Amino acid sequence: MTTKLYSEVWDLDVFFKGGSHSPELNEHLEKVKTQIVALENRIEAFSVPTKVEDAKEVHDLLESITATALNLREASAVIGCFVAANTKDKQALLLQSDVSTIQARFSTVRLKVEQTIAKTEEDVWGALLETKELSQFTFVLNEWRENVQLQLSEAEESLITSLSVDGYQAWGQLYNQLVGDMEIEMTVDSMTKKLSVGQANNLASHPDAAVRKEVFEKLEAAWKEKEDFFASALNHLAGFRLAVYNKRGWDSVLQEPLMRNRMSQETLDAMWGAIQANKQPFIDYLTTKAKMIGAEKMNWYDLNAPITSQTTKMSYQEGAAFILAHFGKFGPELEAFSRQAFEEGWIEAEDRPNKRPGGFCTGMPASQQSRIFMTYSGSMSNVATLAHELGHAFHSYALRPVHYLNRQYAMGVAETASTFAEMIVADAALKSAQTEDEKLALLEDKIKRSATFFMNIHARFLFETRFYEERKEGVVSAARLNELTEEAQKEAYGDALDVVHPHFWASKLHFYITGTPFYNFPYTFGYLFSLSIYAKALTEGEGFEKKYIDLLRDTAVMSVEDLAMKHLGEDITKEDFWAKGVALCVKDVEEFLKIASKER
Ligand SMILES: [Zn+2]
C-alpha cells in the first residue's frame, strides 16, 4: 500500500504571506479598523426600528457587522496560530494585543446594535421578523431581545460593565497571578526541580505511585498555604455576580449559564438524575483499578495512574491513515473533508520545542477553512486528539452554508462533533487492539473520560451550586470551602474515594473564570449528547451522515431541547434519554471488569 505523505507543519501563508511580519496581514488589520470606524459612525444615526420598512436598514447593518466580524475573526485566528506554533514569536504577541483592542471596540459596536434592535415595540417586532430580510434571524434576534428584557436599563448595565473591570474580572486575574507565582519543589528521576502548578499537575499520571502521592500532597499544602487569598478572590467575585443577579431580579445562580447554553433547568436536572442513578458501575471500576495498582481503595492522587506500561505507537502518517479509514466507514463527507485537511496543510502536528501545550481547532471563516494545532508524538491518545480536533473542523464545515449570525453555537453543543469523531476512532482502536493488555488500556482511556464527566464534573457542579447558595448569606470561609468540596467529592464519587482533594476549589481555574459562569455542566452535557448521537449512528448505519450534518447545521439556531426533538426525536428533559447515553459508557466498564478479573 502506498500512502501519500502528509505534512506535519501547517500552511498559514494561504491566509497572509510572511508569518507574523506579513505586510498582507497588516493591510488586512487596517481594513478591519476602517470597517469598525465606519460602523461606529453609522450607529450614531441608528435608532430603534419603528416600522416594518426599517427591516432593510436593520438587515444592511447586520450584514456590515457580519463582514467585519468575519475579517476580524480571520485575523485573530491566524495570529492565535502564530503564537501557539512559536511561543517566542514576539511580533505575534504584539499583534495579539492589537487584535484584542480592536475586538473590544467591535464588541461595543455590536452590543449597541443588539440593544437598539432589541428595544423595538412588540407589534413592530413581530412584523420585522416576518420580513424576507430578517426572518432567517428569528431565533438570534429573539434571543437578543429576551436578554435585554431580562436585564436592567442600558445605563445601569453599562455602569455594571464598567465597574466589573476592577470589581469582578480583576478577581479572576488576581487568581491567575497568585497561581502563576506558585512553585512546587519535586525530585523526579533523581533531579530536583521547581515546578509550576501546570507542570506539577502533569505528574498526576506518573507511573511511580510514590511520585503521584508526593506531588499531590505538596500541591495540597501549597493550596492550603494561600487558602485565605483564594477564598477572598472566590468570595468577592461570587459576591459581585450575586449582587448583579439580585438587582436584575434573578433568583437562580443557574439562570445565566442555562440561558447561555440555551438549555432548561429540567434538562439539566434530568441529565444529573440519570447520571446519579447509574454511578455503581463507575464505583466498581474505581475499586477494581485501585486493586490493580495495589491500593485498598481509590485515592484522588491515583485517579490518573496508568494501569499498563504497554501502549501502541502510530506514526503521524499511520495515524492519519487510521483516522481516514474509520471516518470513511461512518460517512463519505467526513472522510473527504478530513483528507482535504491532511492534504492541504490544515494541521500543525510536529513535535518540536517552543510550541504551546495542548490542542485546539480554530476557524478562518472568511476563507472557509480551519486550522488544527497539536503536538503529535505517536500515542493512541494523540490519534484520538487529532480525530477530536478534526471533528471540530467538520462542525465548521457543516455550518458553511449557514449565515454567520446563525453559526454562534453555545459551549454545551460545541463538543458534539469533536466527541463524536473521537468516539469513532476510540472504538476502532479498541477493536484493532492486539493484546488484552492493550485493550484494557484503551478501554480505561474511555472509562476515565466518562468518570471525569460523571463524577469529577458532577462534584464541581455540586460544590459550585452549594457554595453560591451559602454565599448569598455571607462570606464563606476557606475551612467551609474545604468542607463543601469534600462533601461534593464524596457524593459525586459515590464514596469510592478514600483520600479526596479538599482544596480542589482553590486549584481549579474554572471557578474563577468570570466570563463564563459554571464552567462545568456544559462539558458533561456535550459528552452525553454526543454519545447519544453516536449511538443513533451505530443503529442507523449508512445514510446517517446526512442527518448528522443537518443536526450540526442547526446547533446555533434553536434550544438544545428543540435540537434533540427535531433531529433525534428525543425528549431530553426526561431522564430516559440521558440514561441511554450513560448505558453506552457502562458497557465499556463491564468489558473492562471482565478482562481485569480474568487477568489478575
Ligand atoms: Zn474540543
mmCIF file of N, CA and C and ligand atoms in Angstrom, residues 388-389 392 414-415 418, ligand 1:
data_model
loop_
_atom_site.group_PDB
_atom_site.id
_atom_site.type_symbol
_atom_site.label_atom_id
_atom_site.label_comp_id
_atom_site.label_asym_id
_atom_site.label_seq_id
_atom_site.Cartn_x
_atom_site.Cartn_y
_atom_site.Cartn_z
ATOM 1 N N HIS A 388 -10.457 14.263 17.375
ATOM 2 C CA HIS A 388 -11.289 15.221 18.107
ATOM 3 C C HIS A 388 -11.277 16.593 17.417
ATOM 4 N N GLU A 389 -10.076 17.080 17.125
ATOM 5 C CA GLU A 389 -9.958 18.408 16.518
ATOM 6 C C GLU A 389 -10.512 18.416 15.093
ATOM 7 N N HIS A 392 -14.131 19.057 15.343
ATOM 8 C CA HIS A 392 -14.449 20.488 15.458
ATOM 9 C C HIS A 392 -14.437 21.152 14.079
ATOM 10 N N ALA A 414 -20.871 22.654 21.627
ATOM 11 C CA ALA A 414 -19.594 22.871 20.936
ATOM 12 C C ALA A 414 -18.773 21.592 20.822
ATOM 13 N N GLU A 415 -18.948 20.678 21.776
ATOM 14 C CA GLU A 415 -18.139 19.455 21.749
ATOM 15 C C GLU A 415 -18.852 18.279 21.078
ATOM 16 N N SER A 418 -16.805 17.014 17.909
ATOM 17 C CA SER A 418 -15.461 16.566 18.294
ATOM 18 C C SER A 418 -15.526 15.250 19.067
HETATM 19 ZN ZN ZN B 1 -12.904 20.070 21.928
#
